[in-house]
Amino acid sequence: DRSRGLGDVYKRQFLLSETDLCMKTWIDRRWDTDYTVGLLPIKRPPVNKLRAAIRREGMLDRVRGKRRDKSFDVALVARPTGTVDRNSRVAWMIELKKKRPDLRLWGGLVGSTRWRRHAEEMVDPEILQQLWMGRRKVGFFEYFAGLSQSKVSLAPRGWAPWSYRHYEAVYARSVVVCDDLSDIELLLPLPKDGTVNVRKGDSIVPAVERALDLYERCPEIGRQNVEHMERWLDRGAYSRSRVELLDRFFSFLPAA
């Protein structure tokens, strides 16, 4: 509050005079700063819905006596924002449709018809028609069921390099394909073995093919990735019983 009304340079100088610790939800190891960056817990979706969705999928598995075969190769539901040429969500889906039309895709694009009219000026209308789901949003339980029925889930960046979509895909036992996070550190570390990174400017197709190969070669990868997340979370929720997460949080704070 005391920094209100100051210019950016003076605000920075004022804040550094008060503390040299900045708390963020992620750290990029390429940052060159004159202050320390600590990690904060990330925002989570309604936990009750995620827990209920996990429980529902588990019940379906038990009814069938084994884990169900995945019906789809790739999953993504995205509400595009901004321009088409700068939106990796749209670009990835268009590229997959053009170069790997044989892949079974669950999901597509949702949102306003106004954005679709804008997109039609820059995207092949036939491909856009295949990707458009014809509604403004998808309910959470349908969304999680779609991830659970897909071998690979795409998690392109939005406003930040990561989103909770990464963790939801892990709990759905789907291999995550996402923007390159090799230099990003999160309080909740993603399983390295179950995440395929896509470097800026690279094609999405080889990454999806690597993820599909990983899923086929390592049938236990989904279970192993869930076990990794359960080290830090309790069915997607922060919990007092997961003391390692609290210890990790304090490890980023300066020693007293």
mmCIF file with all atom_site columns, C-alpha atoms in Angstrom, residues 47 59 86 96 99 107 111 113-114 144 161 169-171 178 183 199 206 221 233 236 246:
data_model
loop_
_atom_site.group_PDB
_atom_site.id
_atom_site.type_symbol
_atom_site.label_atom_id
_atom_site.label_alt_id
_atom_site.label_comp_id
_atom_site.label_asym_id
_atom_site.label_entity_id
_atom_site.label_seq_id
_atom_site.pdbx_PDB_ins_code
_atom_site.Cartn_x
_atom_site.Cartn_y
_atom_site.Cartn_z
_atom_site.occupancy
_atom_site.B_iso_or_equiv
_atom_site.pdbx_formal_charge
_atom_site.auth_seq_id
_atom_site.auth_comp_id
_atom_site.auth_asym_id
_atom_site.auth_atom_id
_atom_site.pdbx_PDB_model_num
ATOM 1  C CA . VAL A 1 47  ? -11.486 -29.550 -5.158  1.00 0.00 ? 47  VAL A CA 1
ATOM 2  C CA . MET A 1 59  ? -15.783 -46.691 -9.706  1.00 0.00 ? 59  MET A CA 1
ATOM 3  C CA . ARG A 1 86  ? -0.495  -16.182 -31.351 1.00 0.00 ? 86  ARG A CA 1
ATOM 4  C CA . LEU A 1 96  ? -2.641  -32.144 -35.617 1.00 0.00 ? 96  LEU A CA 1
ATOM 5  C CA . LYS A 1 99  ? -0.695  -33.594 -40.316 1.00 0.00 ? 99  LYS A CA 1
ATOM 6  C CA . GLY A 1 107 ? -12.607 -32.200 -27.289 1.00 0.00 ? 107 GLY A CA 1
ATOM 7  C CA . GLY A 1 111 ? -16.305 -20.136 -26.805 1.00 0.00 ? 111 GLY A CA 1
ATOM 8  C CA . THR A 1 113 ? -19.393 -17.296 -31.998 1.00 0.00 ? 113 THR A CA 1
ATOM 9  C CA . ARG A 1 114 ? -17.790 -13.874 -32.279 1.00 0.00 ? 114 ARG A CA 1
ATOM 10 C CA . PHE A 1 144 ? -12.309 -34.988 -16.765 1.00 0.00 ? 144 PHE A CA 1
ATOM 11 C CA . PRO A 1 161 ? 3.545   -21.402 -18.731 1.00 0.00 ? 161 PRO A CA 1
ATOM 12 C CA . ALA A 1 169 ? -4.345  -34.604 -16.916 1.00 0.00 ? 169 ALA A CA 1
ATOM 13 C CA . VAL A 1 170 ? -1.940  -36.452 -14.596 1.00 0.00 ? 170 VAL A CA 1
ATOM 14 C CA . TYR A 1 171 ? -4.807  -37.509 -12.329 1.00 0.00 ? 171 TYR A CA 1
ATOM 15 C CA . CYS A 1 178 ? 2.954   -29.004 -22.867 1.00 0.00 ? 178 CYS A CA 1
ATOM 16 C CA . ASP A 1 183 ? 13.533  -24.061 -17.047 1.00 0.00 ? 183 ASP A CA 1
ATOM 17 C CA . ARG A 1 199 ? 10.064  -26.034 -27.345 1.00 0.00 ? 199 ARG A CA 1
ATOM 18 C CA . PRO A 1 206 ? 6.622   -35.244 -32.867 1.00 0.00 ? 206 PRO A CA 1
ATOM 19 C CA . ILE A 1 221 ? 3.116   -44.602 -16.522 1.00 0.00 ? 221 ILE A CA 1
ATOM 20 C CA . LEU A 1 233 ? -1.421  -33.581 -2.861  1.00 0.00 ? 233 LEU A CA 1
ATOM 21 C CA . GLY A 1 236 ? -5.656  -32.915 -6.134  1.00 0.00 ? 236 GLY A CA 1
ATOM 22 C CA . LEU A 1 246 ? 4.913   -27.586 3.321   1.00 0.00 ? 246 LEU A CA 1
#
